[in-house]
Coordinates of C-alpha atoms in Angstrom, one line a residue:
M167 CA 8.9 131.6 50.8
N168 CA 10.8 128.5 51.9
L169 CA 13.0 128.2 48.8
R170 CA 16.6 128.8 49.8
S171 CA 19.6 130.0 47.6
S172 CA 23.3 130.8 47.9
W173 CA 25.0 133.9 46.6
V174 CA 21.9 135.4 45.0
T175 CA 20.6 137.9 47.5
E176 CA 22.7 141.0 48.0
T177 CA 22.3 140.8 51.8
G178 CA 20.8 138.4 54.3
Q179 CA 22.3 135.1 53.2
T180 CA 22.2 133.0 56.4
R181 CA 24.4 130.1 57.6
E182 CA 21.3 127.9 57.0
D183 CA 21.1 129.1 53.4
T184 CA 24.7 128.1 52.8
R185 CA 24.4 124.7 54.5
L186 CA 21.1 123.8 52.8
T187 CA 22.3 124.6 49.3
Q188 CA 25.7 122.8 49.3
T189 CA 25.9 120.2 46.6
G190 CA 29.5 119.0 46.9
V191 CA 30.5 116.1 49.2
T192 CA 27.1 114.6 49.8
T193 CA 25.7 111.0 49.6
M194 CA 22.0 111.6 49.4
T195 CA 19.5 109.8 51.6
N196 CA 16.4 111.7 50.3
P197 CA 15.8 114.7 48.1
V198 CA 17.0 117.2 50.8
Q199 CA 19.1 115.3 53.4
V200 CA 22.5 113.6 53.0
R201 CA 24.2 110.8 54.9
S202 CA 26.6 111.8 57.7
G203 CA 30.0 110.3 57.2
V204 CA 33.7 110.6 56.6
L205 CA 35.3 111.4 53.3
P206 CA 37.3 108.4 52.0
G207 CA 41.0 108.4 51.0
S208 CA 44.4 107.8 52.5
Y209 CA 48.1 108.7 52.1
G210 CA 49.4 106.7 49.1
G211 CA 46.0 105.4 48.3
Q212 CA 46.5 102.2 50.3
Y213 CA 43.3 102.3 52.4
R214 CA 39.7 103.1 51.7
L215 CA 39.1 105.2 54.8
S216 CA 41.8 107.0 56.8
G217 CA 40.0 110.1 58.0
F218 CA 39.6 110.2 61.8
W219 CA 41.4 106.9 62.2
T220 CA 42.0 106.5 65.9
F221 CA 44.5 104.6 67.9
G222 CA 45.5 104.3 71.6
S223 CA 48.5 106.5 72.3
A224 CA 48.5 106.4 76.1
A225 CA 46.9 104.4 78.9
M226 CA 43.7 106.4 78.8
S227 CA 44.1 108.5 75.7
V228 CA 43.7 108.0 72.0
T229 CA 45.0 110.0 69.0
V230 CA 42.4 111.0 66.4
S231 CA 43.9 111.4 63.0
E232 CA 43.2 114.2 60.6
G233 CA 40.1 114.0 58.3
R234 CA 37.1 115.6 56.8
A235 CA 33.4 114.7 57.3
V236 CA 29.9 116.0 56.9
I237 CA 27.2 115.9 59.6
Q238 CA 23.5 116.2 58.6
G239 CA 21.3 118.3 60.9
E240 CA 17.6 118.6 61.0
I241 CA 15.9 118.7 57.6
S242 CA 15.7 122.5 57.7
Q243 CA 19.1 122.9 59.2
G244 CA 21.3 121.6 56.4
V245 CA 24.6 119.7 56.5
F246 CA 27.7 120.8 58.4
P247 CA 31.1 120.2 56.8
V248 CA 33.9 119.7 59.4
T249 CA 37.6 119.3 59.0
L250 CA 40.4 118.2 61.5
P251 CA 43.6 119.5 59.8
A252 CA 45.9 117.9 62.4
S253 CA 45.6 115.0 64.8
E254 CA 44.2 115.5 68.2
V255 CA 44.5 113.6 71.6
V256 CA 41.4 112.7 73.5
T257 CA 41.4 111.3 77.1
F258 CA 38.8 109.0 78.6
A259 CA 37.6 109.1 82.2
P260 CA 38.8 106.3 84.5
G261 CA 36.7 103.1 84.7
N262 CA 34.1 102.4 87.3
A263 CA 35.3 100.3 90.2
T264 CA 32.7 97.5 89.6
Y265 CA 31.4 97.6 86.1
S266 CA 32.7 98.3 82.6
R267 CA 31.0 100.9 80.3
I268 CA 30.8 101.8 76.7
D269 CA 31.8 105.3 75.6
L270 CA 31.3 106.9 72.1
L271 CA 34.0 109.0 70.4
V272 CA 32.1 111.4 68.2
L273 CA 32.2 114.5 66.0
R274 CA 29.5 116.8 67.3
V275 CA 28.1 120.1 66.1
Y276 CA 26.5 122.6 68.5
D277 CA 24.1 125.1 67.0
K278 CA 22.5 127.4 69.6
L279 CA 19.7 128.3 67.1
Y280 CA 18.4 124.7 67.4
D281 CA 19.9 123.5 70.7
G282 CA 18.6 126.4 72.8
G283 CA 22.1 126.7 74.4
T284 CA 24.9 129.1 74.1
R285 CA 27.4 127.1 72.0
T286 CA 27.9 127.3 68.3
E287 CA 30.9 125.1 67.4
A288 CA 32.1 121.7 66.1
T289 CA 34.0 119.4 68.6
I290 CA 35.5 116.0 69.0
E291 CA 34.2 114.6 72.3
I292 CA 33.3 111.6 74.3
I293 CA 29.8 110.6 75.1
Q294 CA 30.2 108.6 78.3
G295 CA 28.0 105.5 78.8
A296 CA 26.6 104.1 82.0
A297 CA 28.7 101.6 84.0
E298 CA 26.5 98.5 84.2
Q299 CA 26.8 94.7 84.5
S300 CA 25.7 94.6 80.8
P301 CA 26.8 98.0 79.5
K302 CA 24.9 99.6 76.6
V303 CA 25.9 102.0 73.9
P304 CA 24.9 105.5 74.9
V305 CA 22.2 107.4 73.0
V306 CA 23.6 109.5 70.2
P307 CA 22.5 113.2 70.4
P308 CA 21.4 115.2 67.3
R309 CA 24.1 116.5 64.9
C310 CA 26.6 113.8 66.1
L311 CA 28.7 111.5 63.9
P312 CA 30.0 108.4 65.9
L313 CA 33.5 107.5 65.1
Y314 CA 34.3 104.7 67.6
E315 CA 32.8 102.7 70.4
V316 CA 35.3 102.3 73.3
T317 CA 34.8 99.7 76.0
V318 CA 36.3 101.0 79.3
P319 CA 36.9 98.1 81.7
A320 CA 36.0 98.3 85.3
G321 CA 38.9 99.9 87.3
A322 CA 40.7 101.1 84.2
S323 CA 43.0 104.0 84.9
A324 CA 46.4 105.4 84.0
G325 CA 47.9 103.8 87.1
N326 CA 46.9 100.2 86.3
G327 CA 47.5 99.8 82.6
G328 CA 44.6 101.7 81.3
I329 CA 42.3 100.6 78.4
P330 CA 43.4 97.6 76.3
W331 CA 43.1 99.5 73.0
A332 CA 43.6 96.4 70.7
S333 CA 40.3 95.0 71.9
S334 CA 38.4 98.0 73.1
L335 CA 38.1 100.1 69.9
K336 CA 35.2 99.3 67.6
D337 CA 35.3 101.3 64.3
L338 CA 32.0 102.9 63.4
R339 CA 33.1 105.2 60.6
T340 CA 31.2 105.2 57.4
P341 CA 32.2 107.0 54.2
V342 CA 30.4 109.5 52.0
V343 CA 31.3 110.7 48.5
A344 CA 30.3 113.4 46.1
L345 CA 26.9 113.3 44.5
G346 CA 26.9 110.5 41.9
G347 CA 30.2 109.1 43.1
I348 CA 30.8 105.3 43.8
L349 CA 30.6 104.8 47.5
P350 CA 33.2 102.5 49.1
V351 CA 31.4 100.4 51.7
E352 CA 32.9 100.4 55.1
G353 CA 30.8 99.5 58.2
A354 CA 27.0 99.2 57.9
V355 CA 25.5 98.7 54.4
L356 CA 22.8 101.3 54.1
P357 CA 20.0 101.6 51.5
G358 CA 20.5 103.6 48.3
A359 CA 18.8 106.9 47.6
Y360 CA 17.9 106.4 44.0
P361 CA 17.9 103.6 41.3
G362 CA 21.2 103.7 39.5
Q363 CA 23.3 104.6 42.5
Y364 CA 26.5 102.6 42.7
Q365 CA 28.7 101.3 45.6
D366 CA 31.8 99.3 45.9
A367 CA 31.1 96.4 48.3
G368 CA 34.7 95.3 48.4
G369 CA 34.3 92.1 46.4
A370 CA 31.7 93.5 43.9
L371 CA 30.4 96.6 42.3
Q372 CA 26.8 97.0 43.2
R373 CA 23.9 99.0 41.8
W374 CA 20.8 100.1 43.7
D375 CA 17.7 98.9 41.8
G376 CA 15.2 100.8 43.9
G377 CA 14.8 98.1 46.6
A378 CA 18.1 96.3 46.9
W379 CA 21.8 96.4 46.1
V380 CA 22.3 94.2 43.0
S381 CA 25.8 93.0 42.0
Y382 CA 27.1 94.7 38.9
P383 CA 27.8 91.4 37.0
S384 CA 24.1 90.6 37.1
A385 CA 23.2 93.9 35.6
L386 CA 25.5 93.2 32.6
G387 CA 24.6 89.5 32.4
S388 CA 28.2 88.5 32.7
I389 CA 29.7 85.8 34.8
I390 CA 30.3 86.5 38.5
P391 CA 34.0 85.8 39.2
N392 CA 34.9 83.2 41.9
S393 CA 36.3 86.0 44.0
A394 CA 32.7 87.1 44.5
S395 CA 31.0 83.7 44.4
S396 CA 29.3 84.3 47.7
T397 CA 27.3 87.2 46.1
P398 CA 23.5 86.2 46.0
A399 CA 22.0 85.5 42.7
S400 CA 19.7 88.2 41.2
Y401 CA 17.8 86.3 38.5
T402 CA 17.2 82.8 37.0
G403 CA 19.8 82.1 34.4
Q404 CA 22.6 84.0 36.0
Y405 CA 26.1 82.4 35.8
R406 CA 29.0 82.3 38.2
D407 CA 32.5 80.8 38.4
S408 CA 32.3 78.7 41.6
T409 CA 35.2 78.4 44.0
S410 CA 35.6 74.8 42.8
G411 CA 36.3 76.1 39.3
R412 CA 33.0 74.8 37.8
L413 CA 30.7 77.1 35.8
Q414 CA 27.3 77.2 37.5
R415 CA 23.8 78.5 36.7
W416 CA 21.2 79.8 39.1
D417 CA 18.0 77.9 38.4
G418 CA 15.8 80.1 40.7
T419 CA 16.5 78.0 43.8
T420 CA 20.1 76.9 43.8
W421 CA 23.4 77.0 41.9
V422 CA 23.7 74.0 39.6
P423 CA 26.5 73.0 37.2
V424 CA 26.1 74.3 33.7
V425 CA 27.4 71.0 32.3
A426 CA 26.3 68.2 34.6
G427 CA 28.3 65.0 34.9
P428 CA 30.1 63.0 33.8
Y429 CA 28.3 60.3 35.9
F430 CA 30.0 57.1 36.8
V431 CA 29.5 54.0 39.0
D432 CA 31.3 50.7 39.3
N433 CA 31.5 47.5 41.3
R434 CA 34.8 45.7 41.5
D435 CA 33.5 42.6 43.2
Y436 CA 33.2 39.3 41.2
G437 CA 29.7 37.9 40.8
D438 CA 28.1 35.3 38.7
T439 CA 24.7 34.0 37.5
T440 CA 23.2 30.8 36.0
S441 CA 20.1 32.6 34.8
T442 CA 19.2 32.7 31.1
A443 CA 16.8 35.6 31.8
Y444 CA 18.2 38.9 32.6
T445 CA 18.8 39.5 36.3
S446 CA 20.1 42.5 38.2
T447 CA 21.5 40.3 41.0
L448 CA 24.8 38.5 40.9
A449 CA 25.6 35.7 43.3
G450 CA 28.7 36.4 45.5
R451 CA 28.3 40.2 45.4
I452 CA 27.6 42.2 48.6
T453 CA 25.9 45.0 46.7
N454 CA 23.2 44.5 44.1
P455 CA 22.0 45.9 41.7
L456 CA 24.5 48.2 39.9
T457 CA 22.6 51.5 39.2
L458 CA 23.4 55.0 38.0
N459 CA 21.2 58.1 38.2
F460 CA 21.8 61.0 35.9
V461 CA 20.1 64.3 34.9
A462 CA 19.4 64.9 31.2
P463 CA 21.3 67.9 29.8
P464 CA 19.7 70.7 27.8
S465 CA 20.8 68.9 24.6
R466 CA 18.5 66.0 25.7
A467 CA 21.2 63.5 24.6
V468 CA 24.0 61.5 26.4
V469 CA 26.6 59.0 25.6
I470 CA 26.3 55.8 27.6
S471 CA 29.2 53.4 28.2
F472 CA 29.2 50.2 30.2
G473 CA 31.3 47.0 30.4
A474 CA 33.0 44.4 32.6
K475 CA 35.4 41.5 32.7
L476 CA 33.2 38.7 31.5
R477 CA 33.4 34.9 31.0
S478 CA 31.2 31.8 30.5
T479 CA 32.1 28.3 31.6
S480 CA 32.1 27.2 28.0
P481 CA 33.6 29.0 25.0
D482 CA 30.6 28.0 23.0
F483 CA 28.1 30.0 25.0
Y484 CA 27.7 33.7 25.8
A485 CA 27.7 35.9 28.9
Y486 CA 25.6 39.1 28.5
M487 CA 25.6 42.4 30.3
A488 CA 22.9 44.9 29.3
L489 CA 21.3 48.1 30.6
K490 CA 17.7 49.1 31.3
L491 CA 16.9 52.9 31.2
T492 CA 14.0 54.1 33.3
Q493 CA 12.5 57.4 34.4
G494 CA 10.7 56.6 37.6
A495 CA 8.4 53.7 36.8
T496 CA 8.5 54.3 33.0
V497 CA 10.9 52.1 30.9
I498 CA 12.6 54.3 28.3
S499 CA 14.9 51.7 26.9
D500 CA 14.5 48.0 27.7
L501 CA 17.0 45.1 27.7
E502 CA 18.1 43.9 24.3
D503 CA 20.8 41.5 23.3
D504 CA 21.7 43.6 20.3
Y505 CA 22.9 46.4 22.6
A506 CA 24.5 44.2 25.2
T507 CA 28.2 43.6 25.9
V508 CA 28.8 40.0 25.0
V509 CA 31.7 37.5 25.6
A510 CA 32.1 33.8 24.8
S511 CA 35.2 32.7 26.6
K512 CA 36.1 30.6 29.6
H513 CA 38.8 33.1 30.4
M514 CA 38.0 36.6 31.8
V515 CA 37.8 39.1 28.9
S516 CA 37.4 42.9 29.2
A517 CA 34.6 44.2 27.0
S518 CA 32.5 47.3 26.8
S519 CA 29.9 49.0 24.7
T520 CA 29.1 52.7 23.9
Y521 CA 25.9 54.2 22.4
R522 CA 24.1 57.5 22.1
Q523 CA 20.7 58.0 23.9
S524 CA 18.6 60.8 22.5
G525 CA 15.1 62.2 23.1
L526 CA 15.5 62.7 26.8
T527 CA 13.6 65.4 28.8
A528 CA 16.1 68.1 29.8
G529 CA 16.4 68.4 33.6
A530 CA 14.7 65.1 34.2
T531 CA 16.4 62.3 36.3
Y532 CA 16.9 58.9 34.7
T533 CA 18.2 55.6 36.1
L534 CA 20.4 53.0 34.4
T535 CA 20.4 49.5 35.9
A536 CA 22.8 46.7 34.9
F537 CA 21.4 43.2 34.1
F538 CA 23.2 39.9 33.4
R539 CA 22.5 36.5 31.9
I540 CA 24.1 33.4 30.4
S541 CA 22.9 32.1 27.0
A542 CA 22.0 28.6 28.1
T543 CA 21.6 26.3 31.1
T544 CA 22.5 23.0 29.4
P545 CA 25.1 22.0 30.0
A546 CA 25.4 23.6 33.5
L547 CA 26.8 27.0 32.7
T548 CA 27.7 30.1 34.7
G549 CA 28.3 33.7 33.5
G550 CA 31.0 35.5 35.5
F551 CA 31.3 39.3 35.8
D552 CA 33.9 41.5 37.5
N553 CA 34.8 45.2 37.4
T554 CA 31.4 46.1 36.1
F555 CA 30.9 49.8 35.3
I556 CA 28.4 52.3 33.9
K557 CA 29.4 55.8 32.7
V558 CA 27.2 58.7 31.3
D559 CA 28.6 61.7 29.4
P560 CA 26.1 64.5 28.7
L561 CA 26.4 65.8 25.1
P562 CA 26.6 69.6 24.6

């Protein structure tokens, strides 16, 4: 029978039995095997991962700090727990005269029952790479947990300054935690083993949904904080606090403001017209017409304000400014004197109008265009307009 157990049989419990039935410090990768890695933790709780931290302590030597780890063997071999109770110094071979190389600093387990050799022990050792013009990382043997990549420059030796540790050490350590524990992510982000597994990705708590790591705020339906605003959206309707301080909603394609607007456009150039019919072009202006696009909010209603400094050349006649509302080629609200801003004065007078526009289609884009006219052409009259503006405020 292949079923293994610990502390049941009176005699004959093997080392394999013990390794295969451990259920302590293990982050599962499948129903039988676990992830190889380093146990998290640090003195004083300041760092996520201090076990086996390595630093250059001499020209060609590093000091490997104390730590605990687990190393998964073959599926029938089980997992090997290892502990370094005190720091250890490891020395690298001198560099090649011509080319640099990449070495691996690893934790390695030898098991003669599987290796076919004579050793049965756990070691800290260096797997030396080949010196080449474009050096490659050496192949990792079985039952090996890489800790660091170390680039050894050409000609590096104790006599000429050794290895530049600040730039040569690449941390490869990854953490593991007890079954069911929240995994602190360091290094590569690996797939989860079961739906409902959690990991701390630094900026966000994430849950494995069976195919991807999903940020925890989305699972709750709460608002993603701006500290994690780079987190990808998980569903249409999700909200986040953007780095600009605006509340946004994921529409299935992009993040859009929850409350759009306000929308505003103005033209501070003076312009005039002698037309008694509404025209969108004013003489003397560089830019014509004055238009404003806006997106209708979920309430389907907005407040529209518009105005200008107006005058007519006679106080007995009127200068008009009115708006036309369109959606594409469709006119939604046409020009009407009753809703225009009107002034009868030969002096410039500031005037504006405000009204509510309802019945819009939520999410549709509309355009407001300003039109102008004078009430009569006899005698020769001119309507003057300056500081014209249009403003749209979406209603909640």
